[in-house]
Short mmCIF file of N, CA and C in Angstrom, two decimals:
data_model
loop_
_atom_site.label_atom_id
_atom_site.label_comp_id
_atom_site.label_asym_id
_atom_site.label_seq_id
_atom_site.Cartn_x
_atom_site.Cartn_y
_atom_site.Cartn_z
N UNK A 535 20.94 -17.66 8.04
CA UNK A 535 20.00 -18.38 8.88
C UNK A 535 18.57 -17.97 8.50
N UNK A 536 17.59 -19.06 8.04
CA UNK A 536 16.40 -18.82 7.90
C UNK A 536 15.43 -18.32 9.27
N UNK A 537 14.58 -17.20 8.61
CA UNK A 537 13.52 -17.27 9.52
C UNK A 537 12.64 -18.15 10.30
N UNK A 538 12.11 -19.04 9.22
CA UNK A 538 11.57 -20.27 9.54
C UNK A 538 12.26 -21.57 9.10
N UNK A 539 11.53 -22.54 10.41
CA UNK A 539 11.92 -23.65 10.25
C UNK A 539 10.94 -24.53 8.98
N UNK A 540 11.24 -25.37 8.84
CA UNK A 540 10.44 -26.27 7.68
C UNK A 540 9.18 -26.13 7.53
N UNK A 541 8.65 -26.83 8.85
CA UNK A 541 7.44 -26.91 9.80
C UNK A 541 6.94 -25.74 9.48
N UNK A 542 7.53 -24.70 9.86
CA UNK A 542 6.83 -23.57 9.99
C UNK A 542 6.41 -23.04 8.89
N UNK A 543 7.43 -23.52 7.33
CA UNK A 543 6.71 -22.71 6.37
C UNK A 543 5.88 -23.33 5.56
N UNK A 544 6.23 -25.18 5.77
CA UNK A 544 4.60 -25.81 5.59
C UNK A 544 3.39 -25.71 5.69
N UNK A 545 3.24 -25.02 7.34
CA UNK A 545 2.16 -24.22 7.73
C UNK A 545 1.74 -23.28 7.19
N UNK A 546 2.70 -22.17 7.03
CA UNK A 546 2.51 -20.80 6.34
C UNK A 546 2.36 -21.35 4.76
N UNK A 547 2.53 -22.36 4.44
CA UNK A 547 2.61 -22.34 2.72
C UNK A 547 1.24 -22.39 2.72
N UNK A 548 0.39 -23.21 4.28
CA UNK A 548 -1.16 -24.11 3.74
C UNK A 548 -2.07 -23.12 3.89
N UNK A 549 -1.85 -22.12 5.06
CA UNK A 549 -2.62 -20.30 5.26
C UNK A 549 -2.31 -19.51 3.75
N UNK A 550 -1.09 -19.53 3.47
CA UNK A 550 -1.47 -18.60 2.17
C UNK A 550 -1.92 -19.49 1.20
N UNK A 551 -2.15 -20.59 0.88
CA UNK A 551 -2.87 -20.96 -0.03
C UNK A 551 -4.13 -20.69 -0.03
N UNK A 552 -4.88 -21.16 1.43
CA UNK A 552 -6.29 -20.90 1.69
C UNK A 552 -6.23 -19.14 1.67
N UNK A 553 -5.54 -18.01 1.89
CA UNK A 553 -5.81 -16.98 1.54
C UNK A 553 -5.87 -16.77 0.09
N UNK A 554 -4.55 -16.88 -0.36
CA UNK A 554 -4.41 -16.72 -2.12
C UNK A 554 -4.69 -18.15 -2.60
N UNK A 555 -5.64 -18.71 -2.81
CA UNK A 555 -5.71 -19.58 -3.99
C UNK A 555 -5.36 -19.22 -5.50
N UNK A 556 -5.58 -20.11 -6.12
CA UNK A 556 -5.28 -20.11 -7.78
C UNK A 556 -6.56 -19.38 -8.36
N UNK A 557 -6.21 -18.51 -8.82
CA UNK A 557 -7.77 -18.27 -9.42
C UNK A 557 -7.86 -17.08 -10.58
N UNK A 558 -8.35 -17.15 -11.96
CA UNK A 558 -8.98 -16.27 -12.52
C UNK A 558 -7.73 -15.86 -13.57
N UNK A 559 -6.46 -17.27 -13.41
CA UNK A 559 -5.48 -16.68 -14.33
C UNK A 559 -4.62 -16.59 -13.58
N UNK A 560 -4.84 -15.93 -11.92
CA UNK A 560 -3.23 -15.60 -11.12
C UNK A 560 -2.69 -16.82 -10.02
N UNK A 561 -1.78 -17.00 -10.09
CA UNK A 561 -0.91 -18.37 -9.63
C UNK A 561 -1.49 -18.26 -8.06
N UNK A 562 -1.86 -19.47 -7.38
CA UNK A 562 -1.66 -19.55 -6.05
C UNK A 562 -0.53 -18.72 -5.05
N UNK A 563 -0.59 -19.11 -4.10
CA UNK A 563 0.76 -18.27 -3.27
C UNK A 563 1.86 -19.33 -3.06
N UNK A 564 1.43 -21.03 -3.11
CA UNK A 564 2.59 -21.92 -3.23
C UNK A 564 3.03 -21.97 -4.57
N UNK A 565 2.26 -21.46 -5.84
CA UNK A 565 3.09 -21.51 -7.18
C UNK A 565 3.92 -20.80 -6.94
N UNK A 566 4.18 -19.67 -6.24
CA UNK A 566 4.93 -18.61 -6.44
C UNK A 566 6.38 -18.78 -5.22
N UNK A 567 6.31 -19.89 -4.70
CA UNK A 567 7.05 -20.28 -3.53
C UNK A 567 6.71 -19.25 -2.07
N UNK A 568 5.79 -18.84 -1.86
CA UNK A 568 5.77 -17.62 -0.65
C UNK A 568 6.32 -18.12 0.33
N UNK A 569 6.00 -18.84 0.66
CA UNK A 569 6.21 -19.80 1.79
C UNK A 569 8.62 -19.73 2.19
N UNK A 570 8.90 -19.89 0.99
CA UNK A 570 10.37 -19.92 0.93
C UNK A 570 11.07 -18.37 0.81
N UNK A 571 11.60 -18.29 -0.03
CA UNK A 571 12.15 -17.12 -0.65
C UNK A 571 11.71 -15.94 -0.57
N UNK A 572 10.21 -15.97 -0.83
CA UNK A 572 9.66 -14.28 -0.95
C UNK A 572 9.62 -14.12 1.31
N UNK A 573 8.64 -15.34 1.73
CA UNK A 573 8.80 -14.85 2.51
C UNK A 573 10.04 -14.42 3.48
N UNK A 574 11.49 -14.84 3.11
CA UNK A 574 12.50 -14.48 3.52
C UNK A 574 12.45 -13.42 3.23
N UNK A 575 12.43 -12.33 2.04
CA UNK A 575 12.56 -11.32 1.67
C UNK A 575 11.88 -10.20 2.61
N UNK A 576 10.47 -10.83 2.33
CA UNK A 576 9.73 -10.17 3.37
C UNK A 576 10.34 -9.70 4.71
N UNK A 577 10.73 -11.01 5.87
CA UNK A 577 10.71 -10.63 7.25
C UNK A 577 12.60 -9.79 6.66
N UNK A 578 12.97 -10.01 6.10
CA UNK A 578 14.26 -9.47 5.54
C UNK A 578 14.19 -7.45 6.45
N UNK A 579 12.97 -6.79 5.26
CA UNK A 579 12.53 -5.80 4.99
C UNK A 579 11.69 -5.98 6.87
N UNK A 580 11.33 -6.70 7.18
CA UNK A 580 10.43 -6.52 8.54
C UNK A 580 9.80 -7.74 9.23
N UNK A 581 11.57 -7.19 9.86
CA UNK A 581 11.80 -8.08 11.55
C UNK A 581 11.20 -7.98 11.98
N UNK A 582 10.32 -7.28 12.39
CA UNK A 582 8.73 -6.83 13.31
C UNK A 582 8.06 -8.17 13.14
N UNK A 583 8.01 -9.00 11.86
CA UNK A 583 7.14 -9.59 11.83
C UNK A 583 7.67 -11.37 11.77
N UNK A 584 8.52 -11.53 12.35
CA UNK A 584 8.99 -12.67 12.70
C UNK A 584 8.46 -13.50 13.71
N UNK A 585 8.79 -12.33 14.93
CA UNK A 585 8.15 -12.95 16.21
C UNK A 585 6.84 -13.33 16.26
N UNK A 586 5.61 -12.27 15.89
CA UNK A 586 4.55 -12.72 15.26
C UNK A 586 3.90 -14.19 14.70
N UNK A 587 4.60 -14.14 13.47
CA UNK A 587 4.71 -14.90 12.67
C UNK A 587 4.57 -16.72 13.47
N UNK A 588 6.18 -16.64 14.05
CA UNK A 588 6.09 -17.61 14.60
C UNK A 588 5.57 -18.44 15.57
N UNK A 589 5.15 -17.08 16.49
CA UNK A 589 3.53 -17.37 17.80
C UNK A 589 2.97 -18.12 17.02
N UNK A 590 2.39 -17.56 16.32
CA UNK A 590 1.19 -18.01 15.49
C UNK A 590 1.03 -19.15 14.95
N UNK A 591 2.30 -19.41 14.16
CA UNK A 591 2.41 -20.85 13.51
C UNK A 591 2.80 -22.06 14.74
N UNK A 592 3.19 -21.42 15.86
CA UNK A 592 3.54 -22.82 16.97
C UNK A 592 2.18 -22.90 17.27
N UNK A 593 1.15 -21.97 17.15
CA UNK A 593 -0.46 -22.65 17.97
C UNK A 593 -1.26 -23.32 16.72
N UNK A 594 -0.51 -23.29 15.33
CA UNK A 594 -1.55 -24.39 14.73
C UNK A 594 -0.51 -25.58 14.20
N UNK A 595 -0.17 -26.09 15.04
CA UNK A 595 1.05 -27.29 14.53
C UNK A 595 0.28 -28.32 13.85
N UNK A 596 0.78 -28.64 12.52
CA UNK A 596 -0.30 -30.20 11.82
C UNK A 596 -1.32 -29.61 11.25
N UNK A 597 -2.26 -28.23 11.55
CA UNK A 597 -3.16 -28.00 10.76
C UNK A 597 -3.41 -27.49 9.42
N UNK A 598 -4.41 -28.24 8.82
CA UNK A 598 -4.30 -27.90 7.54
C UNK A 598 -4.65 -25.88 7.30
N UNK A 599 -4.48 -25.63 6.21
CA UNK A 599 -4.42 -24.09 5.67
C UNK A 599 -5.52 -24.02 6.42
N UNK A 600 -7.09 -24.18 5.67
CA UNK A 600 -8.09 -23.46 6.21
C UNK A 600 -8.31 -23.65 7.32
N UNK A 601 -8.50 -24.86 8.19
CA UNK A 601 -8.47 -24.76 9.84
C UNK A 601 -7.32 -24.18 10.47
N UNK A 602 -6.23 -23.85 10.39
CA UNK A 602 -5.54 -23.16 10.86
C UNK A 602 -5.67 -22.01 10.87
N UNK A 603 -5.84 -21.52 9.80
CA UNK A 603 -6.17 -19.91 9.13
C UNK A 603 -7.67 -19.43 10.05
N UNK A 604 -8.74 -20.07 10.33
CA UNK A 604 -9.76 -19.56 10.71
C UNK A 604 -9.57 -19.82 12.35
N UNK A 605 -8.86 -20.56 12.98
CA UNK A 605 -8.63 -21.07 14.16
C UNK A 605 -7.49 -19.42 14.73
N UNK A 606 -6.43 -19.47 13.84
CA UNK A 606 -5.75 -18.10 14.31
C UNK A 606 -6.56 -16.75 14.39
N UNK A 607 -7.13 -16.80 13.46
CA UNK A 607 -8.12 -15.56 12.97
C UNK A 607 -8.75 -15.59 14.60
N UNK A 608 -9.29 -16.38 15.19
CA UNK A 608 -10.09 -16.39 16.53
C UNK A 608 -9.41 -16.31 17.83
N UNK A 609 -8.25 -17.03 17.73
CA UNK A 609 -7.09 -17.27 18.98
C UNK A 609 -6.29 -15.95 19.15
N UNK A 610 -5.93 -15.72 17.71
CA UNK A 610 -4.25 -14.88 17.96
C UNK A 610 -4.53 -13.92 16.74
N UNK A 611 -5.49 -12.65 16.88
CA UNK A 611 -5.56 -11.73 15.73
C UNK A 611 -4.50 -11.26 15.17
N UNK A 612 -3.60 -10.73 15.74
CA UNK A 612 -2.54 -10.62 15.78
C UNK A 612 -1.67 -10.94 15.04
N UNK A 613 -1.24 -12.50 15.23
CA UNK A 613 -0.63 -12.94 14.67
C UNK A 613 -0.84 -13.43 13.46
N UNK A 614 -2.16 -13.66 13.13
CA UNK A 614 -2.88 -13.62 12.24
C UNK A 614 -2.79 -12.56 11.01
N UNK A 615 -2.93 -11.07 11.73
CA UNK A 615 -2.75 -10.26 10.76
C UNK A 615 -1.13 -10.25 10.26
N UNK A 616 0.12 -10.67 11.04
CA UNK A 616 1.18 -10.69 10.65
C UNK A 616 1.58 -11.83 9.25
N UNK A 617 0.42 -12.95 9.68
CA UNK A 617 0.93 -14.11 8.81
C UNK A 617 0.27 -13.30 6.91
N UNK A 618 -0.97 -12.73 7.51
CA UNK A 618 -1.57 -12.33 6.61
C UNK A 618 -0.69 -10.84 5.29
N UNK A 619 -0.14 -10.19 6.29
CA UNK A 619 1.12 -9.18 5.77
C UNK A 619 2.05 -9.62 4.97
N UNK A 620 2.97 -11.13 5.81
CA UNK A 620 3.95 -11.91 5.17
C UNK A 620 3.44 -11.78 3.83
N UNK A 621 1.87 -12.43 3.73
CA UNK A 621 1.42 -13.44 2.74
C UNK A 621 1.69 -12.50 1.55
N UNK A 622 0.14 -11.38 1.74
CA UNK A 622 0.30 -10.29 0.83
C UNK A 622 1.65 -9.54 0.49
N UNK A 623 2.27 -9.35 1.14
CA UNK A 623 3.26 -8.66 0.47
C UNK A 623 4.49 -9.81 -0.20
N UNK A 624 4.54 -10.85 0.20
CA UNK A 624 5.85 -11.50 -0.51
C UNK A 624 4.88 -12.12 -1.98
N UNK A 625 3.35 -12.14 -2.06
CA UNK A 625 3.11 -12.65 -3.07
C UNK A 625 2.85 -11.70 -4.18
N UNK A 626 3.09 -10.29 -3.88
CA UNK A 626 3.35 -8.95 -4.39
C UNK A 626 4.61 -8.97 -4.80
N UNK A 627 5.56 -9.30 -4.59
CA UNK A 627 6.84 -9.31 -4.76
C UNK A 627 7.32 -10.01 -5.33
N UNK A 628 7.01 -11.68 -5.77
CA UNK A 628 6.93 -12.40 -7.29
C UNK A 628 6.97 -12.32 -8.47
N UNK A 629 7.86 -11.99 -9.30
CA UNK A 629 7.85 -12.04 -10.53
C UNK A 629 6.42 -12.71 -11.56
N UNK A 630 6.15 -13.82 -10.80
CA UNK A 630 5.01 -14.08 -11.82
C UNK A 630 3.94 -13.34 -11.81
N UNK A 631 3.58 -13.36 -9.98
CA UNK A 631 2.51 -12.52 -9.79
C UNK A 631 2.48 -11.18 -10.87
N UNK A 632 3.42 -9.72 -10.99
CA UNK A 632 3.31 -8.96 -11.04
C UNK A 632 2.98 -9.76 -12.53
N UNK A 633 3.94 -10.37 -13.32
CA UNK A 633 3.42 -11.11 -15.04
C UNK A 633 2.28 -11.21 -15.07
N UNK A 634 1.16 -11.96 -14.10
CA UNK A 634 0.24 -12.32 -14.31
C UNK A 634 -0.61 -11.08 -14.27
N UNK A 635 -0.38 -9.98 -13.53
CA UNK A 635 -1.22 -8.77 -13.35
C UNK A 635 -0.62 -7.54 -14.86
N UNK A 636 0.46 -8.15 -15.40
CA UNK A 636 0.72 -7.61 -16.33
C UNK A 636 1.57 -6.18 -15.48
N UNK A 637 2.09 -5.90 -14.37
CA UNK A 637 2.92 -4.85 -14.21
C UNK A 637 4.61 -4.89 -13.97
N UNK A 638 4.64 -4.49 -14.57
CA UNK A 638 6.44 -4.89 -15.08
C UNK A 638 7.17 -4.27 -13.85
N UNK A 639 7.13 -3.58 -12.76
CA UNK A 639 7.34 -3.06 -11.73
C UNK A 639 7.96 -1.58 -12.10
N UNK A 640 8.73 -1.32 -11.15
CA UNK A 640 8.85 0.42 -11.39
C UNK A 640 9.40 0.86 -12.11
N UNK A 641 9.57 1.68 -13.14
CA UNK A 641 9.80 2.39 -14.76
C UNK A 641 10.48 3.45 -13.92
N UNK A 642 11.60 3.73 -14.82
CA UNK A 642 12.17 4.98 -14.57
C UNK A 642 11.51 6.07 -15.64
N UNK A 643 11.21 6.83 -15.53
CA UNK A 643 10.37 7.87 -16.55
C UNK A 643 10.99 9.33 -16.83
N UNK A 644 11.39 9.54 -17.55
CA UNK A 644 12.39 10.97 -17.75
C UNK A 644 11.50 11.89 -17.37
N UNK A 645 11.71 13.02 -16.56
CA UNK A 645 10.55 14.43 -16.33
C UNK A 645 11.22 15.60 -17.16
N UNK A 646 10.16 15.95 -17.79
CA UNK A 646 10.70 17.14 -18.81
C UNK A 646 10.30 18.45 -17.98
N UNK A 647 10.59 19.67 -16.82
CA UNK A 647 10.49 20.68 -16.41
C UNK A 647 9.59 21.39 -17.08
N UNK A 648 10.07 21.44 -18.58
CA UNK A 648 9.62 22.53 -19.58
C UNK A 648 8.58 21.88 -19.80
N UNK A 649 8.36 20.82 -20.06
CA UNK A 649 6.73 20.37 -20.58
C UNK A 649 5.50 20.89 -19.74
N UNK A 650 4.51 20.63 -20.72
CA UNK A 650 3.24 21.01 -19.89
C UNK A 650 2.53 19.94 -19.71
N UNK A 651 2.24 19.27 -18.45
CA UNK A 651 1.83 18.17 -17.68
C UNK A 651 0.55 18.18 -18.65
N UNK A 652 -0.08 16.69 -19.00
CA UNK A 652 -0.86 15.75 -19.66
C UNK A 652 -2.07 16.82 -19.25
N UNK A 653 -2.37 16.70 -17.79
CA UNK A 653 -3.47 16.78 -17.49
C UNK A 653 -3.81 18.79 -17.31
N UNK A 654 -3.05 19.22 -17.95
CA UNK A 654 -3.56 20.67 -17.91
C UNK A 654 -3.94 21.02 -19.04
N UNK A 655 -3.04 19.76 -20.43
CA UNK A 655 -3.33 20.32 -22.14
C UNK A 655 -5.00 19.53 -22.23
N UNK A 656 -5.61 18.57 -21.34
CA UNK A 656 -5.91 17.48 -21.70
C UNK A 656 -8.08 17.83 -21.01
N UNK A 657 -7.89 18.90 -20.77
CA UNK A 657 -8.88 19.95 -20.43
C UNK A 657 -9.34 19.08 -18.34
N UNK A 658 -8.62 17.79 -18.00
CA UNK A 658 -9.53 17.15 -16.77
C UNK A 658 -9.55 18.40 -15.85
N UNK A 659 -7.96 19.52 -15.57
CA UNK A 659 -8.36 20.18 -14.48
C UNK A 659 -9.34 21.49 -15.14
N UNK A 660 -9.97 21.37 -16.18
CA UNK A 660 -10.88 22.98 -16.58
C UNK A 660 -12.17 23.35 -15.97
N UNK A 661 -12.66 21.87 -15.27
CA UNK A 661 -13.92 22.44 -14.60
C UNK A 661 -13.66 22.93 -13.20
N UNK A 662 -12.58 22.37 -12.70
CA UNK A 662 -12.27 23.22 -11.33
C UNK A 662 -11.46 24.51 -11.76
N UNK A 663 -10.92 24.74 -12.31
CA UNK A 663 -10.05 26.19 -12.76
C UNK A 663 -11.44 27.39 -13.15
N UNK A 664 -12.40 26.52 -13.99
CA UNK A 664 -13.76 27.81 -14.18
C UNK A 664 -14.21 27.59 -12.96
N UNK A 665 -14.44 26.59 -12.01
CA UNK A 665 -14.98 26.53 -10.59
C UNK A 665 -14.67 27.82 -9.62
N UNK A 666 -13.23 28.11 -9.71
CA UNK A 666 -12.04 29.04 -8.95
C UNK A 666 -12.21 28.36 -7.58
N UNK A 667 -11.55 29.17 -6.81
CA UNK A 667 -11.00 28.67 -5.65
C UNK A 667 -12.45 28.59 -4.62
N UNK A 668 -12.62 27.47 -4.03
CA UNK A 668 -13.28 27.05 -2.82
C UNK A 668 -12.34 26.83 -1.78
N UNK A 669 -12.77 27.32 -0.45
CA UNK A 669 -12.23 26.96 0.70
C UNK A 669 -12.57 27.87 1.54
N UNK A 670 -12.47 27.43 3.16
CA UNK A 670 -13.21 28.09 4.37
C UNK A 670 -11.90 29.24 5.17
N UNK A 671 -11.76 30.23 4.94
CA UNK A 671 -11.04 31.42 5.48
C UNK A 671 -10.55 30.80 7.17
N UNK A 672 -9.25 30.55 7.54
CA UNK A 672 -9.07 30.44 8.71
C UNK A 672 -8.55 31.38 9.77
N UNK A 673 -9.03 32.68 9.73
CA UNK A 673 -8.48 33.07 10.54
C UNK A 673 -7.84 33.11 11.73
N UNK A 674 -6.53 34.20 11.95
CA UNK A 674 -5.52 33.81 13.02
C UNK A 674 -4.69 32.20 13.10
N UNK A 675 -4.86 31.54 11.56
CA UNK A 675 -3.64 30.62 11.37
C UNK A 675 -2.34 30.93 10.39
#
């Protein structure tokens, strides 16, 4: 069973557009379907933000993205910031998006114990090590 009804993610498709437009190389938030799939994923991960969600979208029924979007922003902060969460995070969660930002998502990275970490051969921590220790004595903690 979907979160939202049709209606509802028509609405939500026309707010995250007017939030994420197309721009500068990275896909809109309807290229990326937010509105469908990611945002399922989303309320998936956080039911919290269903109820929200849907306040919000029953007080702008028919309105386009940007009048809706600036009309909630004033009526229902709230719900507003929930639609706004959906948005950002399911359009974070897109395959293209992350393509378009060029991050392939999380790398497993082998840790070598024995090695000596980048940043100790690499001189960044040497001006605080000749610095020595700063800090305010707390006594009786």
């Amino acid at each position: 069973m979907s979160a939202l009804t049709q209606t509802e993610r028509d609405i939500l498709a026309g707010i995250a557009d007017y939030l994420i437009p197309e721009a500068e190389g990275m896909p809109s938030a309807s290229q990326v379907n937010l509105a469908s799939e990611l945002a399922d994923r989303v309320f998936a991960v956080r039911h919290d933000l269903v109820g929200p969600v849907r306040g919000a979208l029953g007080k702008v029924p028919g309105l386009a993205g940007e009048v809706a979007a600036k009309k909630l922003a004033d009526i229902d902060p709230e719900g507003f910031h929930a639609i706004t969460t959906v948005a950002s995070a399911g359009y974070f969660m897109s395959p293209k998006t992350r393509e378009a930002l060029g991050y392939p998502g999380q790398e497993s990275r082998p840790f070598d114990p024995d090695k000596t970490t980048d940043y100790l051969e690499d001189g960044l921590l040497q001006p605080v090590i000749d610095r020595g220790p700063i800090y305010k004595p707390t006594p009786g903690l």
